Amino acid sequence: MLKREKIIIACLLIIILIFSVLIINYSFLSDSGQQHSNGTVRETLANSSDDPGSVEIIRNIGNPDSQVKIAYVVGVHPLEHLTHETLVNLLPNMSNLNYAYDLYIINVTEGVGYYGDGLDNYENPGRQNGQNLAYKYVYPEIVNGDYDLAIDVHSNIGAYDYKTFVFSPVKEGLGVRYADEVANGCENITYYSPDSTTSGPFLTVPLNEHGVPAFYFEEYSFAPQNVKDTHMLELIGAVDNLSF
Ligand SMILES: [Zn+2]
């Protein structure tokens, strides 16, 4: 082989190598997060076949330059998904928010069940699966994530004194104060604390105890979608008007 041919082959190999590296890098980058036109990024936090579901996060919602950072969580109890989807559809698309928001989404895939399957919402195995995913993946992210507040979004079948309410599952502290202020700022949301919660120990209680104020938002599971939308917009607006 002539010396010149060897050089040409070497150059071609180098060019192929460079393109391979570029292509691998590009596909790695596009796997790491989905950038949306409004600046939000949706990423997978956990997706293991050992778990009964996956966890995602939508980052950069609202005003990413704000010093105040707030986490919303949906999906702890998978049967309550209509209320969760209401937040996922509304919050990332809102403009002119004061604060920066991250939205954690737990997707339980095992034991979700359905209303009327004989197991009521409280015996449904999907609840414990969601609570475990919350404690394993969402709690450490929020407690170490420099958040000023966390809000865990749920719905109920109407067995409480109120249908649409906020509360913090601890006796006192900033979580209680912020929930109270949110209720004061909303026409249709009351501060009402049920006697006990099943999910508190897996997210909102340890958050409150370890420096991140946290409260629940509860919506009525069977409220019409336009009512769910109205209430969710009230919640989002009141949270965005809190003083930190
Ligand atoms: Zn719930």
JSON list of N, CA, C and O in Angstrom, two decimals, residues 77-82 108-127 129 155 157 221-222:
[
{"chain": "A", "resi": 77, "resn": "HIS", "atom": "N", "xyz": [-50.68, 8.36, 46.14]},
{"chain": "A", "resi": 77, "resn": "HIS", "atom": "CA", "xyz": [-51.81, 7.42, 46.12]},
{"chain": "A", "resi": 77, "resn": "HIS", "atom": "C", "xyz": [-52.36, 7.36, 44.70]},
{"chain": "A", "resi": 77, "resn": "HIS", "atom": "O", "xyz": [-53.07, 8.27, 44.26]},
{"chain": "A", "resi": 78, "resn": "PRO", "atom": "N", "xyz": [-52.05, 6.28, 43.98]},
{"chain": "A", "resi": 78, "resn": "PRO", "atom": "CA", "xyz": [-52.31, 6.27, 42.52]},
{"chain": "A", "resi": 78, "resn": "PRO", "atom": "C", "xyz": [-53.79, 6.37, 42.13]},
{"chain": "A", "resi": 78, "resn": "PRO", "atom": "O", "xyz": [-54.08, 6.88, 41.05]},
{"chain": "A", "resi": 79, "resn": "LEU", "atom": "N", "xyz": [-54.70, 5.92, 43.01]},
{"chain": "A", "resi": 79, "resn": "LEU", "atom": "CA", "xyz": [-56.13, 6.02, 42.64]},
{"chain": "A", "resi": 79, "resn": "LEU", "atom": "C", "xyz": [-56.58, 7.47, 42.53]},
{"chain": "A", "resi": 79, "resn": "LEU", "atom": "O", "xyz": [-57.62, 7.75, 41.95]},
{"chain": "A", "resi": 80, "resn": "GLU", "atom": "N", "xyz": [-55.81, 8.38, 43.08]},
{"chain": "A", "resi": 80, "resn": "GLU", "atom": "CA", "xyz": [-56.21, 9.79, 43.12]},
{"chain": "A", "resi": 80, "resn": "GLU", "atom": "C", "xyz": [-55.68, 10.57, 41.90]},
{"chain": "A", "resi": 80, "resn": "GLU", "atom": "O", "xyz": [-55.50, 11.78, 41.93]},
{"chain": "A", "resi": 81, "resn": "HIS", "atom": "N", "xyz": [-55.44, 9.81, 40.82]},
{"chain": "A", "resi": 81, "resn": "HIS", "atom": "CA", "xyz": [-54.68, 10.36, 39.69]},
{"chain": "A", "resi": 81, "resn": "HIS", "atom": "C", "xyz": [-55.37, 11.50, 38.96]},
{"chain": "A", "resi": 81, "resn": "HIS", "atom": "O", "xyz": [-54.70, 12.33, 38.36]},
{"chain": "A", "resi": 82, "resn": "LEU", "atom": "N", "xyz": [-56.72, 11.57, 38.99]},
{"chain": "A", "resi": 82, "resn": "LEU", "atom": "CA", "xyz": [-57.37, 12.66, 38.24]},
{"chain": "A", "resi": 82, "resn": "LEU", "atom": "C", "xyz": [-56.97, 14.02, 38.81]},
{"chain": "A", "resi": 82, "resn": "LEU", "atom": "O", "xyz": [-56.78, 14.99, 38.07]},
{"chain": "A", "resi": 108, "resn": "VAL", "atom": "N", "xyz": [-47.15, 4.83, 40.06]},
{"chain": "A", "resi": 108, "resn": "VAL", "atom": "CA", "xyz": [-47.27, 3.45, 40.55]},
{"chain": "A", "resi": 108, "resn": "VAL", "atom": "C", "xyz": [-47.86, 2.59, 39.44]},
{"chain": "A", "resi": 108, "resn": "VAL", "atom": "O", "xyz": [-48.84, 2.98, 38.80]},
{"chain": "A", "resi": 109, "resn": "THR", "atom": "N", "xyz": [-47.22, 1.43, 39.19]},
{"chain": "A", "resi": 109, "resn": "THR", "atom": "CA", "xyz": [-47.73, 0.56, 38.13]},
{"chain": "A", "resi": 109, "resn": "THR", "atom": "C", "xyz": [-48.30, -0.75, 38.70]},
{"chain": "A", "resi": 109, "resn": "THR", "atom": "O", "xyz": [-48.98, -1.47, 37.99]},
{"chain": "A", "resi": 110, "resn": "GLU", "atom": "N", "xyz": [-48.01, -1.05, 39.98]},
{"chain": "A", "resi": 110, "resn": "GLU", "atom": "CA", "xyz": [-48.48, -2.31, 40.56]},
{"chain": "A", "resi": 110, "resn": "GLU", "atom": "C", "xyz": [-49.52, -2.06, 41.65]},
{"chain": "A", "resi": 110, "resn": "GLU", "atom": "O", "xyz": [-49.30, -1.26, 42.55]},
{"chain": "A", "resi": 111, "resn": "GLY", "atom": "N", "xyz": [-50.64, -2.75, 41.54]},
{"chain": "A", "resi": 111, "resn": "GLY", "atom": "CA", "xyz": [-51.68, -2.68, 42.58]},
{"chain": "A", "resi": 111, "resn": "GLY", "atom": "C", "xyz": [-52.48, -1.41, 42.57]},
{"chain": "A", "resi": 111, "resn": "GLY", "atom": "O", "xyz": [-53.07, -1.04, 43.60]},
{"chain": "A", "resi": 112, "resn": "VAL", "atom": "N", "xyz": [-52.56, -0.73, 41.42]},
{"chain": "A", "resi": 112, "resn": "VAL", "atom": "CA", "xyz": [-53.26, 0.56, 41.37]},
{"chain": "A", "resi": 112, "resn": "VAL", "atom": "C", "xyz": [-54.75, 0.38, 41.71]},
{"chain": "A", "resi": 112, "resn": "VAL", "atom": "O", "xyz": [-55.30, 1.14, 42.50]},
{"chain": "A", "resi": 113, "resn": "GLY", "atom": "N", "xyz": [-55.40, -0.64, 41.15]},
{"chain": "A", "resi": 113, "resn": "GLY", "atom": "CA", "xyz": [-56.82, -0.88, 41.42]},
{"chain": "A", "resi": 113, "resn": "GLY", "atom": "C", "xyz": [-57.71, 0.19, 40.82]},
{"chain": "A", "resi": 113, "resn": "GLY", "atom": "O", "xyz": [-57.27, 1.01, 40.01]},
{"chain": "A", "resi": 114, "resn": "TYR", "atom": "N", "xyz": [-58.97, 0.18, 41.22]},
{"chain": "A", "resi": 114, "resn": "TYR", "atom": "CA", "xyz": [-59.92, 1.19, 40.73]},
{"chain": "A", "resi": 114, "resn": "TYR", "atom": "C", "xyz": [-61.03, 1.31, 41.77]},
{"chain": "A", "resi": 114, "resn": "TYR", "atom": "O", "xyz": [-61.25, 0.42, 42.58]},
{"chain": "A", "resi": 115, "resn": "TYR", "atom": "N", "xyz": [-61.69, 2.48, 41.76]},
{"chain": "A", "resi": 115, "resn": "TYR", "atom": "CA", "xyz": [-62.79, 2.68, 42.70]},
{"chain": "A", "resi": 115, "resn": "TYR", "atom": "C", "xyz": [-63.87, 1.65, 42.44]},
{"chain": "A", "resi": 115, "resn": "TYR", "atom": "O", "xyz": [-64.26, 1.42, 41.31]},
{"chain": "A", "resi": 116, "resn": "GLY", "atom": "N", "xyz": [-64.34, 0.99, 43.51]},
{"chain": "A", "resi": 116, "resn": "GLY", "atom": "CA", "xyz": [-65.40, 0.00, 43.36]},
{"chain": "A", "resi": 116, "resn": "GLY", "atom": "C", "xyz": [-64.88, -1.40, 43.13]},
{"chain": "A", "resi": 116, "resn": "GLY", "atom": "O", "xyz": [-65.65, -2.30, 42.78]},
{"chain": "A", "resi": 117, "resn": "ASP", "atom": "N", "xyz": [-63.56, -1.63, 43.31]},
{"chain": "A", "resi": 117, "resn": "ASP", "atom": "CA", "xyz": [-63.03, -2.98, 43.08]},
{"chain": "A", "resi": 117, "resn": "ASP", "atom": "C", "xyz": [-63.13, -3.86, 44.32]},
{"chain": "A", "resi": 117, "resn": "ASP", "atom": "O", "xyz": [-62.58, -4.95, 44.37]},
{"chain": "A", "resi": 118, "resn": "GLY", "atom": "N", "xyz": [-63.86, -3.40, 45.34]},
{"chain": "A", "resi": 118, "resn": "GLY", "atom": "CA", "xyz": [-64.01, -4.20, 46.56]},
{"chain": "A", "resi": 118, "resn": "GLY", "atom": "C", "xyz": [-63.00, -3.80, 47.61]},
{"chain": "A", "resi": 118, "resn": "GLY", "atom": "O", "xyz": [-63.31, -3.82, 48.80]},
{"chain": "A", "resi": 119, "resn": "LEU", "atom": "N", "xyz": [-61.81, -3.44, 47.18]},
{"chain": "A", "resi": 119, "resn": "LEU", "atom": "CA", "xyz": [-60.84, -2.86, 48.10]},
{"chain": "A", "resi": 119, "resn": "LEU", "atom": "C", "xyz": [-61.13, -1.37, 48.07]},
{"chain": "A", "resi": 119, "resn": "LEU", "atom": "O", "xyz": [-61.05, -0.78, 47.01]},
{"chain": "A", "resi": 120, "resn": "ASP", "atom": "N", "xyz": [-61.48, -0.78, 49.19]},
{"chain": "A", "resi": 120, "resn": "ASP", "atom": "CA", "xyz": [-61.66, 0.67, 49.07]},
{"chain": "A", "resi": 120, "resn": "ASP", "atom": "C", "xyz": [-60.28, 1.32, 48.98]},
{"chain": "A", "resi": 120, "resn": "ASP", "atom": "O", "xyz": [-59.25, 0.67, 49.06]},
{"chain": "A", "resi": 121, "resn": "ASN", "atom": "N", "xyz": [-60.29, 2.62, 48.80]},
{"chain": "A", "resi": 121, "resn": "ASN", "atom": "CA", "xyz": [-59.03, 3.36, 48.59]},
{"chain": "A", "resi": 121, "resn": "ASN", "atom": "C", "xyz": [-58.01, 3.06, 49.69]},
{"chain": "A", "resi": 121, "resn": "ASN", "atom": "O", "xyz": [-56.82, 3.07, 49.46]},
{"chain": "A", "resi": 122, "resn": "TYR", "atom": "N", "xyz": [-58.50, 2.78, 50.90]},
{"chain": "A", "resi": 122, "resn": "TYR", "atom": "CA", "xyz": [-57.57, 2.63, 52.01]},
{"chain": "A", "resi": 122, "resn": "TYR", "atom": "C", "xyz": [-56.90, 1.28, 52.09]},
{"chain": "A", "resi": 122, "resn": "TYR", "atom": "O", "xyz": [-55.85, 1.13, 52.71]},
{"chain": "A", "resi": 123, "resn": "GLU", "atom": "N", "xyz": [-57.49, 0.25, 51.46]},
{"chain": "A", "resi": 123, "resn": "GLU", "atom": "CA", "xyz": [-56.87, -1.07, 51.49]},
{"chain": "A", "resi": 123, "resn": "GLU", "atom": "C", "xyz": [-56.09, -1.35, 50.22]},
{"chain": "A", "resi": 123, "resn": "GLU", "atom": "O", "xyz": [-55.48, -2.41, 50.07]},
{"chain": "A", "resi": 124, "resn": "ASN", "atom": "N", "xyz": [-56.16, -0.41, 49.30]},
{"chain": "A", "resi": 124, "resn": "ASN", "atom": "CA", "xyz": [-55.56, -0.62, 47.99]},
{"chain": "A", "resi": 124, "resn": "ASN", "atom": "C", "xyz": [-54.03, -0.74, 48.08]},
{"chain": "A", "resi": 124, "resn": "ASN", "atom": "O", "xyz": [-53.38, 0.13, 48.64]},
{"chain": "A", "resi": 125, "resn": "PRO", "atom": "N", "xyz": [-53.44, -1.85, 47.58]},
{"chain": "A", "resi": 125, "resn": "PRO", "atom": "CA", "xyz": [-51.99, -2.02, 47.72]},
{"chain": "A", "resi": 125, "resn": "PRO", "atom": "C", "xyz": [-51.17, -0.94, 47.01]},
{"chain": "A", "resi": 125, "resn": "PRO", "atom": "O", "xyz": [-50.02, -0.68, 47.39]},
{"chain": "A", "resi": 126, "resn": "GLY", "atom": "N", "xyz": [-51.76, -0.32, 45.99]},
{"chain": "A", "resi": 126, "resn": "GLY", "atom": "CA", "xyz": [-51.05, 0.76, 45.29]},
{"chain": "A", "resi": 126, "resn": "GLY", "atom": "C", "xyz": [-50.71, 1.92, 46.20]},
{"chain": "A", "resi": 126, "resn": "GLY", "atom": "O", "xyz": [-49.72, 2.62, 45.98]},
{"chain": "A", "resi": 127, "resn": "ARG", "atom": "N", "xyz": [-51.52, 2.14, 47.23]},
{"chain": "A", "resi": 127, "resn": "ARG", "atom": "CA", "xyz": [-51.22, 3.23, 48.17]},
{"chain": "A", "resi": 127, "resn": "ARG", "atom": "C", "xyz": [-49.87, 3.03, 48.84]},
{"chain": "A", "resi": 127, "resn": "ARG", "atom": "O", "xyz": [-49.05, 3.95, 48.91]},
{"chain": "A", "resi": 129, "resn": "ASN", "atom": "N", "xyz": [-47.46, 1.11, 47.83]},
{"chain": "A", "resi": 129, "resn": "ASN", "atom": "CA", "xyz": [-46.40, 1.18, 46.80]},
{"chain": "A", "resi": 129, "resn": "ASN", "atom": "C", "xyz": [-46.00, 2.64, 46.54]},
{"chain": "A", "resi": 129, "resn": "ASN", "atom": "O", "xyz": [-44.82, 2.96, 46.43]},
{"chain": "A", "resi": 155, "resn": "SER", "atom": "N", "xyz": [-56.43, 13.26, 46.73]},
{"chain": "A", "resi": 155, "resn": "SER", "atom": "CA", "xyz": [-57.87, 13.47, 46.68]},
{"chain": "A", "resi": 155, "resn": "SER", "atom": "C", "xyz": [-58.54, 12.48, 47.60]},
{"chain": "A", "resi": 155, "resn": "SER", "atom": "O", "xyz": [-57.93, 11.50, 48.04]},
{"chain": "A", "resi": 157, "resn": "ILE", "atom": "N", "xyz": [-62.59, 10.60, 48.92]},
{"chain": "A", "resi": 157, "resn": "ILE", "atom": "CA", "xyz": [-63.90, 10.20, 48.41]},
{"chain": "A", "resi": 157, "resn": "ILE", "atom": "C", "xyz": [-65.06, 10.85, 49.15]},
{"chain": "A", "resi": 157, "resn": "ILE", "atom": "O", "xyz": [-66.20, 10.45, 49.02]},
{"chain": "A", "resi": 221, "resn": "SER", "atom": "N", "xyz": [-62.35, 13.56, 45.03]},
{"chain": "A", "resi": 221, "resn": "SER", "atom": "CA", "xyz": [-62.03, 12.70, 43.88]},
{"chain": "A", "resi": 221, "resn": "SER", "atom": "C", "xyz": [-63.05, 12.82, 42.75]},
{"chain": "A", "resi": 221, "resn": "SER", "atom": "O", "xyz": [-62.71, 12.71, 41.58]},
{"chain": "A", "resi": 222, "resn": "PHE", "atom": "N", "xyz": [-64.34, 13.03, 43.13]},
{"chain": "A", "resi": 222, "resn": "PHE", "atom": "CA", "xyz": [-65.39, 12.97, 42.11]},
{"chain": "A", "resi": 222, "resn": "PHE", "atom": "C", "xyz": [-65.89, 14.35, 41.70]},
{"chain": "A", "resi": 222, "resn": "PHE", "atom": "O", "xyz": [-66.95, 14.48, 41.09]}
]
